[in-house]
Amino acid sequence: MIIPKITAVLGLFVLMACSQKPVEKITNSIAEQLKSVKGKGILFGHQDDLVYGKNWSYVDGESDVKRVAGDYPAMFGWELGGIELQRTHNLDSVPFSDMKRLAIKGYLMGGINTFSWHPFSVVNGESSWNTENDVVKHILPNGSHHKEFLIQLDRVADFFKSLKTDDGIAMPFIFRPWHEMDGTWFWWGTKNCTAEEVKELFRFTINYLKNKKGLTQMLVAYSPDRNFTTLDGYLTWYPGDDIVDIIGMDNYYDLKIQDGEKEAVKKLHLLIGYAKEKHKLAALTETGLENVSDSLWFTKKLGKVLGDSLISKELSYVMVWRNDPKVHFFFPYENHSSATDARNFLDQPEMLLLNDFNKLKKINN
Ligand code: BMA
């Protein structure tokens, strides 16, 4: 009898299709753009690039990356700390009004915006770096300060919702909360909470912003620091494939110590392996050498890591930290001893600044 046989075979197919977890399709335009240029180059990003540099502040059109390398970065990093207190300026004195205006400008120029958030605790009012008291367990659902934490999240959501173009387009962006949770320096770090607690906090934060606040234009990056040696170790705090889009890592240390590049490469390989398996994107979400004290750091350290054959094909972006006129800088300013090296590094075809990124997007369309 052929009919029962066909039915059985069909049934088997249906069963197989149902038991296989569907591959999550990321439709966010950032994800599409990053996927479309993957293998052709790595986007270069810089925190606070459009608002101040080593020798200037709040001059529209300026950028230390542009001054040194001739073009804007393809990715703009921003910090939200202070928004939860309804401050007008973030914890690094950047007015939120400028951040909003310039993030939208960066988006309209073709770039990608990514936001970090170092909130003040609702439990004791202290900064993210104060680890004297435990905070996380108190802000989770059922915690003593959960309601107050929701107010903080509402303010973050209000800011994100305000990121709209004049045509009413909700600007897509990357959010990278609760990063470096494997370190001991933040109140969401290993000194103050368990992996389960930080996972729950991460899940709650994203579910609230996406499901309650409708921020579906957001991609989410997971970024522990470099304290892991295996994939299991890396995933210790991972909040889940349904929450995370970008498989990231912050890593200053390995790119500072002698021969640390090998470690950085190994760790990025773990991230890339996982990102490939899960159809996600991989990124070096924060790095840099404080005050670029090694004049060949860009080509010899960062360049060596990113030049690895797998990493150069699979990594989506790398971002260096901010150039504060008073505190520290991670990208050289004009005439700094490492300016030529940074320019040479960014001149490589595989490193994408804004124009490179825009051209590649056009070719792919
Ligand atoms: C740190 C330093 C601080 C800054 C914080 C948040 O790495 O740059 O000065 O306040 O990031 O941007």
Short mmCIF file of C-alpha atoms and ligand atoms in Angstrom, two decimals:
data_model
loop_
_atom_site.label_atom_id
_atom_site.label_comp_id
_atom_site.label_asym_id
_atom_site.label_seq_id
_atom_site.Cartn_x
_atom_site.Cartn_y
_atom_site.Cartn_z
CA MET A 1 0.00 0.00 0.00
CA ILE A 2 1.53 3.21 -1.16
CA ILE A 3 -0.81 5.72 0.57
CA PRO A 4 0.01 4.78 4.19
CA LYS A 5 3.69 4.80 3.22
CA ILE A 6 3.46 8.34 1.84
CA THR A 7 1.49 9.39 4.90
CA ALA A 8 4.13 7.89 7.15
CA VAL A 9 6.96 9.63 5.28
CA LEU A 10 5.06 12.93 5.34
CA GLY A 11 4.37 12.46 9.02
CA LEU A 12 8.05 11.91 9.63
CA PHE A 13 8.91 15.13 7.81
CA VAL A 14 6.33 17.07 9.83
CA LEU A 15 7.71 15.57 13.02
CA MET A 16 11.28 16.46 12.04
CA ALA A 17 10.28 20.00 11.10
CA CYS A 18 8.47 20.46 14.42
CA SER A 19 11.21 19.04 16.56
CA GLN A 20 13.88 21.23 14.93
CA LYS A 21 14.02 24.64 16.55
CA PRO A 22 13.32 27.19 13.82
CA VAL A 23 16.35 29.29 12.94
CA GLU A 24 15.69 32.71 14.34
CA LYS A 25 15.46 35.21 11.51
CA ILE A 26 16.78 38.61 12.45
CA THR A 27 14.96 41.22 10.40
CA ASN A 28 16.29 44.33 12.11
CA SER A 29 17.92 46.53 9.47
CA ILE A 30 21.16 46.73 11.47
CA ALA A 31 21.38 42.96 11.49
CA GLU A 32 20.66 42.84 7.77
CA GLN A 33 23.30 45.45 7.03
CA LEU A 34 25.90 43.78 9.21
CA LYS A 35 25.14 40.42 7.67
CA SER A 36 25.36 41.85 4.17
CA VAL A 37 28.88 43.22 4.71
CA LYS A 38 30.19 40.31 6.76
CA GLY A 39 33.37 38.94 5.31
CA LYS A 40 34.03 42.16 3.42
CA GLY A 41 35.22 44.15 6.38
CA ILE A 42 34.91 44.97 10.07
CA LEU A 43 33.10 48.16 11.10
CA PHE A 44 35.16 50.51 13.23
CA GLY A 45 33.36 52.26 16.09
CA HIS A 46 34.24 54.95 18.61
CA GLN A 47 32.46 55.93 21.82
CA ASP A 48 31.23 59.55 22.00
CA ASP A 49 32.93 60.24 18.67
CA LEU A 50 30.61 63.03 17.55
CA VAL A 51 30.43 65.03 20.78
CA TYR A 52 33.99 65.58 21.90
CA GLY A 53 37.61 64.70 21.20
CA LYS A 54 40.92 65.18 22.88
CA ASN A 55 41.18 68.84 21.88
CA TRP A 56 37.62 69.94 21.13
CA SER A 57 34.11 69.56 22.42
CA TYR A 58 30.63 70.08 21.07
CA VAL A 59 31.52 71.24 17.59
CA ASP A 60 29.09 69.77 15.08
CA GLY A 61 30.81 67.84 12.31
CA GLU A 62 33.97 67.14 14.31
CA SER A 63 35.33 63.70 15.12
CA ASP A 64 38.79 62.56 16.21
CA VAL A 65 38.51 59.54 13.93
CA LYS A 66 37.73 61.84 11.01
CA ARG A 67 40.56 64.22 11.93
CA VAL A 68 43.09 61.40 11.97
CA ALA A 69 41.76 58.92 9.41
CA GLY A 70 39.74 61.16 7.09
CA ASP A 71 36.29 59.74 7.73
CA TYR A 72 33.77 59.15 10.50
CA PRO A 73 33.60 55.77 12.19
CA ALA A 74 30.89 53.45 10.90
CA MET A 75 29.61 52.94 14.44
CA PHE A 76 28.86 55.52 17.11
CA GLY A 77 28.88 54.53 20.78
CA TRP A 78 26.86 56.38 23.45
CA GLU A 79 26.42 56.12 27.21
CA LEU A 80 23.05 56.46 28.94
CA GLY A 81 24.12 56.61 32.62
CA GLY A 82 22.08 59.38 34.29
CA ILE A 83 19.00 59.07 32.06
CA GLU A 84 17.39 56.95 34.80
CA LEU A 85 17.60 59.96 37.15
CA GLN A 86 16.09 62.25 34.53
CA ARG A 87 19.32 64.17 34.34
CA THR A 88 19.81 66.47 31.38
CA HIS A 89 23.43 65.26 30.95
CA ASN A 90 24.90 61.78 31.16
CA LEU A 91 27.58 60.81 33.68
CA ASP A 92 30.27 62.01 31.27
CA SER A 93 28.53 65.40 30.88
CA VAL A 94 27.06 64.70 27.45
CA PRO A 95 23.67 66.45 27.12
CA PHE A 96 21.02 63.89 26.23
CA SER A 97 19.58 66.38 23.75
CA ASP A 98 22.89 66.35 21.81
CA MET A 99 23.12 62.58 22.08
CA LYS A 100 19.67 62.20 20.59
CA ARG A 101 20.29 64.69 17.79
CA LEU A 102 23.70 63.31 16.84
CA ALA A 103 22.71 59.66 17.11
CA ILE A 104 19.93 60.34 14.61
CA LYS A 105 22.37 62.29 12.44
CA GLY A 106 24.81 59.38 12.59
CA TYR A 107 22.02 57.02 11.58
CA LEU A 108 20.98 59.24 8.66
CA MET A 109 24.60 59.36 7.52
CA GLY A 110 24.48 55.55 7.35
CA GLY A 111 26.13 54.63 10.65
CA ILE A 112 25.05 52.33 13.46
CA ASN A 113 24.49 53.52 17.03
CA THR A 114 25.20 51.42 20.10
CA PHE A 115 24.26 52.35 23.67
CA SER A 116 25.80 51.31 26.96
CA TRP A 117 24.16 52.06 30.32
CA HIS A 118 25.88 52.47 33.67
CA PRO A 119 22.88 53.34 35.86
CA PHE A 120 22.93 54.72 39.38
CA SER A 121 21.49 52.16 41.76
CA VAL A 122 17.92 52.65 42.97
CA VAL A 123 18.85 50.93 46.21
CA ASN A 124 21.46 53.39 47.45
CA GLY A 125 21.83 56.03 44.74
CA GLU A 126 25.45 55.04 44.16
CA SER A 127 27.13 54.70 40.78
CA SER A 128 27.53 51.46 38.84
CA TRP A 129 31.09 51.20 40.17
CA ASN A 130 30.04 51.14 43.82
CA THR A 131 30.09 47.52 44.94
CA GLU A 132 29.67 48.09 48.67
CA ASN A 133 26.07 46.93 48.66
CA ASP A 134 24.20 44.32 46.68
CA VAL A 135 21.73 45.79 44.23
CA VAL A 136 20.64 43.18 41.69
CA LYS A 137 18.58 40.96 43.98
CA HIS A 138 16.65 44.03 45.15
CA ILE A 139 15.70 45.24 41.69
CA LEU A 140 14.58 41.90 40.27
CA PRO A 141 10.83 41.10 40.26
CA ASN A 142 9.86 40.45 43.91
CA GLY A 143 12.85 42.48 45.08
CA SER A 144 12.42 45.39 47.51
CA HIS A 145 13.21 48.03 44.82
CA HIS A 146 11.69 46.49 41.74
CA LYS A 147 9.10 49.20 41.30
CA GLU A 148 11.76 51.91 41.42
CA PHE A 149 13.80 49.96 38.88
CA LEU A 150 10.82 49.90 36.52
CA ILE A 151 10.79 53.69 36.65
CA GLN A 152 14.44 53.66 35.59
CA LEU A 153 13.61 51.35 32.69
CA ASP A 154 10.67 53.56 31.71
CA ARG A 155 13.07 56.49 31.38
CA VAL A 156 15.48 54.48 29.27
CA ALA A 157 12.55 53.40 27.09
CA ASP A 158 11.33 57.01 26.73
CA PHE A 159 14.77 58.04 25.49
CA PHE A 160 14.96 55.15 23.02
CA LYS A 161 11.46 55.90 21.79
CA SER A 162 12.41 59.52 21.18
CA LEU A 163 15.08 58.42 18.68
CA LYS A 164 13.03 59.06 15.58
CA THR A 165 13.83 60.76 12.30
CA ASP A 166 11.77 63.74 11.08
CA ASP A 167 9.92 61.24 8.90
CA GLY A 168 8.90 59.32 12.00
CA ILE A 169 11.20 56.35 11.45
CA ALA A 170 12.14 54.67 14.73
CA MET A 171 15.95 54.54 14.61
CA PRO A 172 17.30 51.01 14.94
CA PHE A 173 20.07 50.71 17.51
CA ILE A 174 22.12 48.27 19.58
CA PHE A 175 21.70 48.13 23.37
CA ARG A 176 24.50 46.62 25.45
CA PRO A 177 23.40 46.61 29.08
CA TRP A 178 24.96 44.82 32.07
CA HIS A 179 28.30 44.34 30.35
CA GLU A 180 31.51 43.03 31.96
CA MET A 181 29.40 41.05 34.43
CA ASP A 182 32.32 38.62 34.80
CA GLY A 183 34.36 41.34 36.51
CA THR A 184 34.09 42.59 40.09
CA TRP A 185 33.86 46.33 39.42
CA PHE A 186 30.13 46.82 38.77
CA TRP A 187 27.30 46.08 41.18
CA TRP A 188 26.06 43.52 38.64
CA GLY A 189 29.47 41.80 38.69
CA THR A 190 30.65 38.58 40.31
CA LYS A 191 31.36 40.22 43.66
CA ASN A 192 27.75 41.22 44.18
CA CYS A 193 25.49 38.78 42.44
CA THR A 194 25.18 35.29 41.09
CA ALA A 195 25.19 34.38 37.40
CA GLU A 196 21.52 33.43 37.73
CA GLU A 197 20.66 36.85 39.13
CA VAL A 198 22.41 38.77 36.38
CA LYS A 199 20.84 36.52 33.75
CA GLU A 200 17.43 37.22 35.18
CA LEU A 201 18.14 40.94 35.28
CA PHE A 202 19.29 40.88 31.66
CA ARG A 203 16.25 38.89 30.52
CA PHE A 204 13.88 41.07 32.46
CA THR A 205 15.41 44.29 31.09
CA ILE A 206 15.15 43.23 27.47
CA ASN A 207 11.74 41.61 27.72
CA TYR A 208 10.41 44.74 29.41
CA LEU A 209 11.86 47.09 26.77
CA LYS A 210 10.77 44.93 23.86
CA ASN A 211 7.45 43.48 24.97
CA LYS A 212 6.10 46.17 27.30
CA LYS A 213 7.62 49.17 25.57
CA GLY A 214 7.56 47.93 22.00
CA LEU A 215 11.23 48.66 21.27
CA THR A 216 11.50 46.08 18.53
CA GLN A 217 14.01 48.19 16.57
CA MET A 218 16.61 47.24 19.21
CA LEU A 219 19.35 44.65 18.84
CA VAL A 220 20.96 43.37 22.01
CA ALA A 221 24.65 42.74 22.64
CA TYR A 222 26.02 40.40 25.31
CA SER A 223 29.50 41.53 26.41
CA PRO A 224 31.33 39.92 29.27
CA ASP A 225 34.92 41.02 29.77
CA ARG A 226 37.71 38.61 28.86
CA ASN A 227 37.59 36.36 31.95
CA PHE A 228 36.79 33.06 30.23
CA THR A 229 38.73 30.33 28.48
CA THR A 230 35.97 28.04 27.23
CA LEU A 231 32.61 28.50 25.53
CA ASP A 232 30.84 27.26 28.65
CA GLY A 233 32.73 29.83 30.65
CA TYR A 234 31.75 32.56 28.20
CA LEU A 235 28.09 31.55 28.43
CA THR A 236 28.00 31.59 32.26
CA TRP A 237 25.92 34.80 32.31
CA TYR A 238 24.29 34.42 28.89
CA PRO A 239 20.64 35.39 29.15
CA GLY A 240 19.48 33.27 26.21
CA ASP A 241 19.33 33.06 22.43
CA ASP A 242 15.89 34.64 22.49
CA ILE A 243 17.37 37.75 24.16
CA VAL A 244 20.78 38.25 22.52
CA ASP A 245 21.58 39.18 18.91
CA ILE A 246 25.25 40.09 19.16
CA ILE A 247 27.77 37.73 20.66
CA GLY A 248 30.31 40.16 22.05
CA MET A 249 33.23 40.64 24.37
CA ASP A 250 34.97 43.64 25.90
CA ASN A 251 38.71 43.12 25.99
CA TYR A 252 41.37 45.62 26.92
CA TYR A 253 43.64 43.37 28.94
CA ASP A 254 44.63 40.74 26.38
CA LEU A 255 45.43 43.48 23.91
CA LYS A 256 47.67 45.18 26.41
CA ILE A 257 49.86 42.42 27.82
CA GLN A 258 52.76 40.88 25.94
CA ASP A 259 51.59 38.11 23.58
CA GLY A 260 48.02 38.62 24.77
CA GLU A 261 46.85 38.79 21.14
CA LYS A 262 46.82 35.00 21.04
CA GLU A 263 44.41 34.91 23.96
CA ALA A 264 42.20 37.53 22.35
CA VAL A 265 42.15 35.52 19.11
CA LYS A 266 41.22 32.31 20.93
CA LYS A 267 38.36 34.02 22.75
CA LEU A 268 37.03 35.66 19.59
CA HIS A 269 37.11 32.24 17.91
CA LEU A 270 34.85 30.90 20.66
CA LEU A 271 32.43 33.80 20.15
CA ILE A 272 32.47 33.40 16.39
CA GLY A 273 31.82 29.65 16.65
CA TYR A 274 28.79 30.26 18.82
CA ALA A 275 27.53 33.15 16.68
CA LYS A 276 27.77 30.99 13.55
CA GLU A 277 25.98 28.09 15.17
CA LYS A 278 23.14 30.34 16.29
CA HIS A 279 23.01 32.59 13.20
CA LYS A 280 23.99 35.62 15.23
CA LEU A 281 26.66 38.30 14.86
CA ALA A 282 30.01 38.48 16.65
CA ALA A 283 31.73 41.67 17.82
CA LEU A 284 34.59 43.06 19.88
CA THR A 285 32.28 45.45 21.66
CA GLU A 286 34.91 47.46 23.57
CA THR A 287 38.66 47.64 23.41
CA GLY A 288 41.53 50.11 23.30
CA LEU A 289 44.77 51.04 24.99
CA GLU A 290 44.41 53.88 27.46
CA ASN A 291 45.96 57.05 26.01
CA VAL A 292 47.30 54.90 23.16
CA SER A 293 50.59 54.64 25.01
CA ASP A 294 52.06 52.22 22.44
CA SER A 295 52.46 54.07 19.15
CA LEU A 296 52.04 50.85 17.14
CA TRP A 297 49.10 49.45 19.10
CA PHE A 298 46.61 49.77 16.26
CA THR A 299 48.55 47.84 13.64
CA LYS A 300 50.58 45.54 15.86
CA LYS A 301 48.04 44.59 18.51
CA LEU A 302 44.50 45.26 17.34
CA GLY A 303 45.48 44.76 13.70
CA LYS A 304 47.12 41.44 14.49
CA VAL A 305 44.00 40.16 16.25
CA LEU A 306 41.57 41.36 13.59
CA GLY A 307 43.86 40.16 10.80
CA ASP A 308 43.38 36.53 11.88
CA SER A 309 41.83 34.70 8.92
CA LEU A 310 38.65 33.62 10.72
CA ILE A 311 38.16 36.87 12.63
CA SER A 312 38.60 39.06 9.56
CA LYS A 313 35.84 37.09 7.84
CA GLU A 314 33.42 36.70 10.70
CA LEU A 315 33.66 39.65 13.08
CA SER A 316 31.10 42.40 12.48
CA TYR A 317 32.56 45.31 14.41
CA VAL A 318 35.11 46.60 16.88
CA MET A 319 34.68 49.67 19.03
CA VAL A 320 37.28 51.70 20.94
CA TRP A 321 36.41 53.77 23.98
CA ARG A 322 36.08 57.53 24.31
CA ASN A 323 38.46 60.47 23.88
CA ASP A 324 37.69 62.58 26.92
CA PRO A 325 39.67 65.84 26.96
CA LYS A 326 40.36 65.41 30.71
CA VAL A 327 40.08 61.75 31.64
CA HIS A 328 41.57 59.46 28.99
CA PHE A 329 41.54 58.71 25.27
CA PHE A 330 41.59 55.53 23.19
CA PHE A 331 41.95 56.89 19.69
CA PRO A 332 44.85 59.23 18.81
CA TYR A 333 44.28 62.89 18.14
CA GLU A 334 46.03 64.75 15.32
CA ASN A 335 49.81 64.78 15.69
CA HIS A 336 49.74 62.24 18.49
CA SER A 337 52.60 59.73 18.20
CA SER A 338 50.22 56.93 17.19
CA ALA A 339 48.12 58.92 14.69
CA THR A 340 49.94 57.57 11.62
CA ASP A 341 49.66 54.03 12.89
CA ALA A 342 45.93 54.38 13.55
CA ARG A 343 45.45 55.87 10.08
CA ASN A 344 47.41 53.00 8.50
CA PHE A 345 45.31 50.53 10.43
CA LEU A 346 42.07 52.13 9.27
CA ASP A 347 43.33 52.49 5.69
CA GLN A 348 43.31 48.72 5.31
CA PRO A 349 40.44 47.65 3.04
CA GLU A 350 39.14 45.28 5.68
CA MET A 351 38.54 48.08 8.20
CA LEU A 352 35.31 49.92 7.49
CA LEU A 353 34.74 53.59 8.21
CA LEU A 354 31.45 55.25 7.37
CA ASN A 355 32.00 55.76 3.62
CA ASP A 356 33.37 52.25 3.19
CA PHE A 357 30.34 50.85 4.97
CA ASN A 358 27.94 52.94 2.88
CA LYS A 359 29.62 51.92 -0.38
CA LEU A 360 29.47 48.24 0.53
CA LYS A 361 25.81 48.51 1.46
CA LYS A 362 25.09 50.06 -1.96
CA ILE A 363 26.97 47.36 -3.80
CA ASN A 364 25.01 44.74 -1.95
CA ASN A 365 21.62 46.31 -2.65
C1 BMA B 1 34.70 54.41 31.79
C2 BMA B 1 35.48 55.70 31.86
C3 BMA B 1 34.72 56.64 32.73
C4 BMA B 1 33.29 56.83 32.18
C5 BMA B 1 32.62 55.48 31.97
C6 BMA B 1 31.24 55.58 31.32
O1 BMA B 1 35.38 53.45 31.04
O2 BMA B 1 35.67 56.25 30.57
O3 BMA B 1 35.38 57.89 32.77
O4 BMA B 1 32.53 57.61 33.04
O5 BMA B 1 33.43 54.66 31.18
O6 BMA B 1 31.28 56.17 30.07
#
